[in-house]
GROMACS .gro file of N, CA, C and O in nm:
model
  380
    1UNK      N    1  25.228  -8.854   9.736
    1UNK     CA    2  25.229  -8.993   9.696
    1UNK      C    3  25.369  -9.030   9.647
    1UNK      O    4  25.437  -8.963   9.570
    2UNK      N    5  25.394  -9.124   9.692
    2UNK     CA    6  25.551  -9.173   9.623
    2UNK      C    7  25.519  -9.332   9.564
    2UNK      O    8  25.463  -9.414   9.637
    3UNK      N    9  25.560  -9.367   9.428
    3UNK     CA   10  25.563  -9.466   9.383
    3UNK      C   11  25.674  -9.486   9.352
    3UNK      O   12  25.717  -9.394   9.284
    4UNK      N   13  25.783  -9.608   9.381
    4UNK     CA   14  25.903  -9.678   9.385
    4UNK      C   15  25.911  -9.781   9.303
    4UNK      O   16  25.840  -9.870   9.350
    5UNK      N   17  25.966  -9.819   9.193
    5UNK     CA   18  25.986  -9.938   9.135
    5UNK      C   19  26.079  -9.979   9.028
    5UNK      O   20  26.068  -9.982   8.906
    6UNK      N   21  26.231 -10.025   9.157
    6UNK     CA   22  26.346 -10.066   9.134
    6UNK      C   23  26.353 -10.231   9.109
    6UNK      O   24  26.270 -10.322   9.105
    7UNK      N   25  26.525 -10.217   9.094
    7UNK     CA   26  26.584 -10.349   9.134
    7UNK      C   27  26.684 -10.386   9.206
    7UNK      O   28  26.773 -10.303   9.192
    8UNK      N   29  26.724 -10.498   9.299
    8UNK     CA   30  26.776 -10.515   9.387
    8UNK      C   31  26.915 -10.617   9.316
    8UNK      O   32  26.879 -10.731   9.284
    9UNK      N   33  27.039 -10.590   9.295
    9UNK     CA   34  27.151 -10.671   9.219
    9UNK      C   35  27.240 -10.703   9.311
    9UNK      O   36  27.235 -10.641   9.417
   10UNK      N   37  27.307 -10.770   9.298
   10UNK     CA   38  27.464 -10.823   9.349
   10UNK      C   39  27.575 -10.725   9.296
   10UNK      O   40  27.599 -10.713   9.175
   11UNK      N   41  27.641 -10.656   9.393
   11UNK     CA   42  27.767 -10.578   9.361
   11UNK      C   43  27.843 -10.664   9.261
   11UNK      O   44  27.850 -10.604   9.153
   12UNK      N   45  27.893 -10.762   9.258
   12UNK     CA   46  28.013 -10.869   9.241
   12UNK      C   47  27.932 -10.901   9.087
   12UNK      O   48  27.958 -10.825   8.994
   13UNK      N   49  27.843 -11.005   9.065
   13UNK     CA   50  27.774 -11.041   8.972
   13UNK      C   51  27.717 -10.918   8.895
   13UNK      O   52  27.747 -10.878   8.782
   14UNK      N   53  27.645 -10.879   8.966
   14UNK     CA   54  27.516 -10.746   8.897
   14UNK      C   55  27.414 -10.856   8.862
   14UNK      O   56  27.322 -10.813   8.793
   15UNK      N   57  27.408 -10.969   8.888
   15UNK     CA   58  27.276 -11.063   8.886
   15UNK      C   59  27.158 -11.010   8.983
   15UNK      O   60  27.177 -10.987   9.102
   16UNK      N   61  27.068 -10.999   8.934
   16UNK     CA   62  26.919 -10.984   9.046
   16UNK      C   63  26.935 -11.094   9.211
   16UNK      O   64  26.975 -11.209   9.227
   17UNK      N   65  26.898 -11.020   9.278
   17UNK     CA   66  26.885 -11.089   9.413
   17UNK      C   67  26.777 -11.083   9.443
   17UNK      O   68  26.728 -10.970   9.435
   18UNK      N   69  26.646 -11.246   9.516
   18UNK     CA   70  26.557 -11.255   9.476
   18UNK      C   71  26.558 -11.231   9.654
   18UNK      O   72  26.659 -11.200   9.717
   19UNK      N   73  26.421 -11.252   9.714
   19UNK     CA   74  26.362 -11.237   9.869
   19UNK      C   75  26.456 -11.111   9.973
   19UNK      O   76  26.451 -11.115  10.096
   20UNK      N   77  26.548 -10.995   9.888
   20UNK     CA   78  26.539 -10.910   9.957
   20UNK      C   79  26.437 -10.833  10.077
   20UNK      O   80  26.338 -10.800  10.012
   21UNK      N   81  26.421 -10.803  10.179
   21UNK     CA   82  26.341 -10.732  10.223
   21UNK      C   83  26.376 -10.642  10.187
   21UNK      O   84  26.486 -10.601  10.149
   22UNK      N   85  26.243 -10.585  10.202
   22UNK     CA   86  26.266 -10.420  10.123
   22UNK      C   87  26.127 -10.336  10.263
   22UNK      O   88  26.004 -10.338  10.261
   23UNK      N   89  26.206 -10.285  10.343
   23UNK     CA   90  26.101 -10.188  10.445
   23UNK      C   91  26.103 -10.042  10.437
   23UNK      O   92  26.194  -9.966  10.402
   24UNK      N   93  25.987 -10.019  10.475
   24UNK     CA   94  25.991  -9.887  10.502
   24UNK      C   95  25.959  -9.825  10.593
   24UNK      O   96  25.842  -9.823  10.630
   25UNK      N   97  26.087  -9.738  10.673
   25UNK     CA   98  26.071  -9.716  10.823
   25UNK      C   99  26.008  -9.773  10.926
   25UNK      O  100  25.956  -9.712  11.019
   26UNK      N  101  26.014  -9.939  10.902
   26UNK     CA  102  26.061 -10.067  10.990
   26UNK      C  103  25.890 -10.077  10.980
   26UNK      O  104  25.861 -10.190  11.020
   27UNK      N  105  25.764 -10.001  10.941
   27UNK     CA  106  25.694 -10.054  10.946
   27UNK      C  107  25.609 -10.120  10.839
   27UNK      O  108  25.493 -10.155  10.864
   28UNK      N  109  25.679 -10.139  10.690
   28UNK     CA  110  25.613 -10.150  10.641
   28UNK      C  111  25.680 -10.253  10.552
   28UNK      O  112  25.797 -10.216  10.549
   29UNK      N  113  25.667 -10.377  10.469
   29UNK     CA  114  25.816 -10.406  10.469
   29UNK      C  115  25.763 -10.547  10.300
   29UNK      O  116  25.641 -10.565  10.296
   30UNK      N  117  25.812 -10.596  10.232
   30UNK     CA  118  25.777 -10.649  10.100
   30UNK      C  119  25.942 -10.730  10.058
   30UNK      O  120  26.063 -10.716  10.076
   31UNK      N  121  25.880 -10.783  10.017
   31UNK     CA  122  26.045 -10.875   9.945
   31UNK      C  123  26.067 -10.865   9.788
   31UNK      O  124  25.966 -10.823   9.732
   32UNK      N  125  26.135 -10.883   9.733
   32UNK     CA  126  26.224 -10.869   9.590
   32UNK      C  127  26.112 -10.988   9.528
   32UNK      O  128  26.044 -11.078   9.579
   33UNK      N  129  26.132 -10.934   9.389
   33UNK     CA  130  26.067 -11.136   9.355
   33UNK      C  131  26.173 -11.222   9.277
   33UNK      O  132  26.287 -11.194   9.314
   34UNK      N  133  26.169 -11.298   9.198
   34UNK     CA  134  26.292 -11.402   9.176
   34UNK      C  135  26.385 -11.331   9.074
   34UNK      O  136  26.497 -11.374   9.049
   35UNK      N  137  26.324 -11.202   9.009
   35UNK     CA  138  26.420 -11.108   8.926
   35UNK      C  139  26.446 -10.975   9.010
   35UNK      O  140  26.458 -10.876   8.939
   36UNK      N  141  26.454 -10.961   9.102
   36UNK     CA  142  26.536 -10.872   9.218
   36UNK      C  143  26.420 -10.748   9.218
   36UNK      O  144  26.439 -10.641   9.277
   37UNK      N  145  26.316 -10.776   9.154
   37UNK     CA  146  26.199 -10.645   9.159
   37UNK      C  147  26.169 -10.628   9.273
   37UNK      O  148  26.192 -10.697   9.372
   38UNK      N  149  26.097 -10.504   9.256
   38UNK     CA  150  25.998 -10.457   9.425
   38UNK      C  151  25.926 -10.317   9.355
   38UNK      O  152  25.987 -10.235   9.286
   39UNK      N  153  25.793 -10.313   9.387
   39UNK     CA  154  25.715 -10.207   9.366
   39UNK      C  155  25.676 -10.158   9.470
   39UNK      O  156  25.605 -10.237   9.532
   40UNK      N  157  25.695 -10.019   9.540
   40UNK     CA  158  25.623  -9.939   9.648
   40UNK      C  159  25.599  -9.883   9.621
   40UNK      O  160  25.666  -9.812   9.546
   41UNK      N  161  25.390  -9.839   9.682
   41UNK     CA  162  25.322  -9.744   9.679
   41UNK      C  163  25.293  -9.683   9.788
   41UNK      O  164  25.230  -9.760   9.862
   42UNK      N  165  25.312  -9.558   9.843
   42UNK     CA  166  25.264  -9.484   9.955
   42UNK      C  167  25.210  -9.349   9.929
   42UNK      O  168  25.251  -9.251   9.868
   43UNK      N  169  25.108  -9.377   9.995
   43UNK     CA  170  25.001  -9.219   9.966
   43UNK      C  171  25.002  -9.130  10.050
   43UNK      O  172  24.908  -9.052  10.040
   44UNK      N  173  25.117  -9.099  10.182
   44UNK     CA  174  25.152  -9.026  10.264
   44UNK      C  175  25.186  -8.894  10.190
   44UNK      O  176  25.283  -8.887  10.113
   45UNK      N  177  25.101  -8.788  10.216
   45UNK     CA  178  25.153  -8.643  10.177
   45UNK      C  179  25.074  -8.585  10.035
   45UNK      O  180  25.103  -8.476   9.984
   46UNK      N  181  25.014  -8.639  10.005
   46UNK     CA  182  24.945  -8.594   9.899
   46UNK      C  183  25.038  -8.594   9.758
   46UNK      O  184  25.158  -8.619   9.744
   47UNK      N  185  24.928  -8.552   9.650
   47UNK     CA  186  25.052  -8.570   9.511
   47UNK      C  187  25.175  -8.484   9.517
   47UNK      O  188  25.287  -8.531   9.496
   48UNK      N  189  25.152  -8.347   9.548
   48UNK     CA  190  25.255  -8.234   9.519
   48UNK      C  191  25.350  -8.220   9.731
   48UNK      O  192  25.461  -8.173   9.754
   49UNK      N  193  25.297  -8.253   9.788
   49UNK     CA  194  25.380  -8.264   9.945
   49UNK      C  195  25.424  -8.384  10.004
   49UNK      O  196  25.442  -8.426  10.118
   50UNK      N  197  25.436  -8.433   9.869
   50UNK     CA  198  25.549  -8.586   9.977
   50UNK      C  199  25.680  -8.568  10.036
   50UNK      O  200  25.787  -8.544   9.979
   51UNK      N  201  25.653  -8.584  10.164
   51UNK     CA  202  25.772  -8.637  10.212
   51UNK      C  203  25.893  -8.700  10.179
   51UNK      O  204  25.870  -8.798  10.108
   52UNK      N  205  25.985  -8.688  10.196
   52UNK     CA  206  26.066  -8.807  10.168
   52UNK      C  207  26.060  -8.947  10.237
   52UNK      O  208  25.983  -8.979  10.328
   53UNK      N  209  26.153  -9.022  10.180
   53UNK     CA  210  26.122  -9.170  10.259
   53UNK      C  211  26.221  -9.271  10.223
   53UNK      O  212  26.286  -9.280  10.119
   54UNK      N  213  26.221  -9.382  10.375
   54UNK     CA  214  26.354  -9.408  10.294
   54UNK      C  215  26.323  -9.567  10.329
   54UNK      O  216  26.252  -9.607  10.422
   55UNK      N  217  26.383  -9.636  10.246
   55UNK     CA  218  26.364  -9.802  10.272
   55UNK      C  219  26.525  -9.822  10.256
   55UNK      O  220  26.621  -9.761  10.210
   56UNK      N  221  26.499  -9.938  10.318
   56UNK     CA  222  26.590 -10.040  10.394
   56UNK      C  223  26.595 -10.171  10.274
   56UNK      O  224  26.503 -10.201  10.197
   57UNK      N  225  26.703 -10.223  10.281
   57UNK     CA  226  26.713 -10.362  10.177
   57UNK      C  227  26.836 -10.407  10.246
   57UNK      O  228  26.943 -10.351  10.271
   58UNK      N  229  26.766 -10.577  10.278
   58UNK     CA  230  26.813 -10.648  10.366
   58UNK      C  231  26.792 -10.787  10.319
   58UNK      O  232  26.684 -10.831  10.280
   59UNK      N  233  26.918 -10.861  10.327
   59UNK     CA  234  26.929 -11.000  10.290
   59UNK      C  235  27.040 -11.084  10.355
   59UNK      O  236  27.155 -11.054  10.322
   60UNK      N  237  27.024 -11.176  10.437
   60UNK     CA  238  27.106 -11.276  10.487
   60UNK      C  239  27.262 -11.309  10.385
   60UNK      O  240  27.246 -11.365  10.277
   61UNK      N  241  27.361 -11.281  10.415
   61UNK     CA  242  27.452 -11.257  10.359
   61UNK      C  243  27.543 -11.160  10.299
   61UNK      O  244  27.662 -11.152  10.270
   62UNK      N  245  27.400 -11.063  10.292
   62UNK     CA  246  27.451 -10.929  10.231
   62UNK      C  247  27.457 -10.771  10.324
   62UNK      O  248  27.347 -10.736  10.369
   63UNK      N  249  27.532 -10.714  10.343
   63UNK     CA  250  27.529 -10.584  10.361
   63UNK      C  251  27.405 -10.461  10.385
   63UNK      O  252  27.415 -10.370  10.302
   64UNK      N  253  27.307 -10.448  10.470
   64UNK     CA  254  27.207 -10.384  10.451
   64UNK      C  255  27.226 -10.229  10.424
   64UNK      O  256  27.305 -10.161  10.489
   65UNK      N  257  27.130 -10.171  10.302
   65UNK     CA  258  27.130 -10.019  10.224
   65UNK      C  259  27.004  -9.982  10.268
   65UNK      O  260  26.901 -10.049  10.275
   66UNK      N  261  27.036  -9.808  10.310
   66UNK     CA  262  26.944  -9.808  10.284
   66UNK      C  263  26.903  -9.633  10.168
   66UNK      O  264  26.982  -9.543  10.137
   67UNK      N  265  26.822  -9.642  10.149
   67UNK     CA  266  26.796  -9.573   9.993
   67UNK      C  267  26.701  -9.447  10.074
   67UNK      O  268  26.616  -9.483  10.155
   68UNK      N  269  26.721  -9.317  10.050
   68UNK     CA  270  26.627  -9.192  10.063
   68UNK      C  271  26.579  -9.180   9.916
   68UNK      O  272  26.637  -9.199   9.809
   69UNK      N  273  26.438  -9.137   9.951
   69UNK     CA  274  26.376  -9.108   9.775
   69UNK      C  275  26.300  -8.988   9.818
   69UNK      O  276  26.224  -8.980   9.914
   70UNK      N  277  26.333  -8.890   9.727
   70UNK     CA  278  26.264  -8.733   9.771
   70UNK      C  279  26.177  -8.725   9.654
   70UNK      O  280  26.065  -8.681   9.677
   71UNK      N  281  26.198  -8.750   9.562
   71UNK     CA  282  26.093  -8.744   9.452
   71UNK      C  283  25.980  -8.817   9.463
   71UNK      O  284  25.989  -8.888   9.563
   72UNK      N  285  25.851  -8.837   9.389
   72UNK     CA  286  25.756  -8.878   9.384
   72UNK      C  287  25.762  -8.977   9.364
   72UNK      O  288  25.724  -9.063   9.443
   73UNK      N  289  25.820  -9.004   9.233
   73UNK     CA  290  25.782  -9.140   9.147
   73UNK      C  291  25.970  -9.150   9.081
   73UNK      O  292  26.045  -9.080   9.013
   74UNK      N  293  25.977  -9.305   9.165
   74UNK     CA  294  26.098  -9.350   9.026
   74UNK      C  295  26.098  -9.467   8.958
   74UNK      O  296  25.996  -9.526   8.993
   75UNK      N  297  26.138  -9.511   8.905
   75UNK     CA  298  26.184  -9.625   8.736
   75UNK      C  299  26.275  -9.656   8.763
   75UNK      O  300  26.360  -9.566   8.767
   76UNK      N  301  26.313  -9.768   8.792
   76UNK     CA  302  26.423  -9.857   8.741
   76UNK      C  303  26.542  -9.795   8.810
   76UNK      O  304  26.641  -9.766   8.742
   77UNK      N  305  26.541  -9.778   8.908
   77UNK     CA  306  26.733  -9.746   8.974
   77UNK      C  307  26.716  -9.855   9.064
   77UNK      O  308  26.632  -9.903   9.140
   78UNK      N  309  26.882  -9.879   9.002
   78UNK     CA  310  26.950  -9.991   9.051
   78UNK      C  311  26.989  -9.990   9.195
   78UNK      O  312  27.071  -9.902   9.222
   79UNK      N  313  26.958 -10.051   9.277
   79UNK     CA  314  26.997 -10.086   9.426
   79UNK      C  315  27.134 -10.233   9.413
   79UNK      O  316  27.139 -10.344   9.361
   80UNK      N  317  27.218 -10.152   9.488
   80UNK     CA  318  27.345 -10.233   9.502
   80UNK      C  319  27.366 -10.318   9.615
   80UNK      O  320  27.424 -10.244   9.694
   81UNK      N  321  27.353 -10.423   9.666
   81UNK     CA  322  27.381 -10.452   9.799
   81UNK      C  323  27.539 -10.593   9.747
   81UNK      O  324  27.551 -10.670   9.651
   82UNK      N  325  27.637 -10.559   9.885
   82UNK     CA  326  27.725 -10.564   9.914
   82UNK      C  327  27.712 -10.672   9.971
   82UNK      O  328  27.627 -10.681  10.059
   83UNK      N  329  27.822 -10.818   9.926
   83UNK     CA  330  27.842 -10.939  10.009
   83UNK      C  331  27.903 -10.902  10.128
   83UNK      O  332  27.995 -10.820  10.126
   84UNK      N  333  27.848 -10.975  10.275
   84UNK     CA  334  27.961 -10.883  10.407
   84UNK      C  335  28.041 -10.980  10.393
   84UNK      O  336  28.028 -11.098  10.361
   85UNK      N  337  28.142 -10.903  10.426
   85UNK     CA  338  28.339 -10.965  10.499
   85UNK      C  339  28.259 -11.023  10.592
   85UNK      O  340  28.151 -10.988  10.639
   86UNK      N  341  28.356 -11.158  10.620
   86UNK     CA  342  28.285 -11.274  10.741
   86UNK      C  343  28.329 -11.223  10.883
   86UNK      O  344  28.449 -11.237  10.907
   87UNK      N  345  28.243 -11.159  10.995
   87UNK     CA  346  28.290 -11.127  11.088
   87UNK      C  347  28.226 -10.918  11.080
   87UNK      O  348  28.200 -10.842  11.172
   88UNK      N  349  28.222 -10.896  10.921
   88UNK     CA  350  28.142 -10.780  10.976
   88UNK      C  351  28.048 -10.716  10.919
   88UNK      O  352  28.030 -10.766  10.807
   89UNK      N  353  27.940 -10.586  10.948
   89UNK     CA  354  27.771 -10.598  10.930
   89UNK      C  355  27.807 -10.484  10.899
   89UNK      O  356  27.838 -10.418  10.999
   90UNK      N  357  27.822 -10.399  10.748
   90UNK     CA  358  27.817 -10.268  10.763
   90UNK      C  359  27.677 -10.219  10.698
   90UNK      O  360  27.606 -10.305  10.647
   91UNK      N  361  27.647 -10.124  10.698
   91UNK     CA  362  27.473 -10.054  10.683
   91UNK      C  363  27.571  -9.946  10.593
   91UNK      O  364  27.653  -9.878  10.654
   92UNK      N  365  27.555  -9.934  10.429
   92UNK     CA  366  27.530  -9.822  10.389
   92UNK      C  367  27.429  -9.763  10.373
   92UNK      O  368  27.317  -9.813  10.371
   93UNK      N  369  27.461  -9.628  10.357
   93UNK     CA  370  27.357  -9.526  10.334
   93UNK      C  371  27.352  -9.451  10.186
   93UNK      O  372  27.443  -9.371  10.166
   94UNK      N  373  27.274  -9.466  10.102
   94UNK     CA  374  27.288  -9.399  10.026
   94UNK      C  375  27.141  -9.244   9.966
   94UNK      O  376  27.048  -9.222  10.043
   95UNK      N  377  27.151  -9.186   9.868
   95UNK     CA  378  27.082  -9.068   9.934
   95UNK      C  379  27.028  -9.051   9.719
   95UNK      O  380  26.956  -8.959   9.680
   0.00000   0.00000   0.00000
């Protein structure tokens, strides 16, 4: 089981960014709410054999990340997404 429940900020500001998508492995997919939250629950793998897993955070203007989580359960880590340079789309990865 993996339970997820971050927040999604502005590099530049560090203000919350609200209607992020937030997917997981393109099939599963939830948005930020107006304070940059998002809660994911997935019961893939049982309590002690979860998988890892990784979501995607995506917003019109911004830079799409995407986040691996090997642990079960996390609290509050901060997700960074990046205003793009006009003209280009980069995808970090972070781990």
């Amino acid at each position: 089981m993996h339970h997820v429940k971050d927040i999604v900020v502005d590099s530049e500001t560090r203000l919350p960014i609200d209607s992020v998508v937030v997917k997981e492995s393109g099939m599963y997919f939830m948005h930020t709410d107006s304070l940059g939250n998002f809660e994911f629950t997935s019961m893939i793998g049982g309590l002690f054999r979860s998988p890892k897993i990784s979501l995607s955070f995506g917003k019109e203007g911004y830079n799409k990340v995407r986040k691996k989580y090997k642990s079960c359960c996390t609290d509050n880590i901060v997700i960074i997404l990046e205003k793009q340079v006009e003209g280009k789309n980069v995808e970090a990865l972070t781990n």
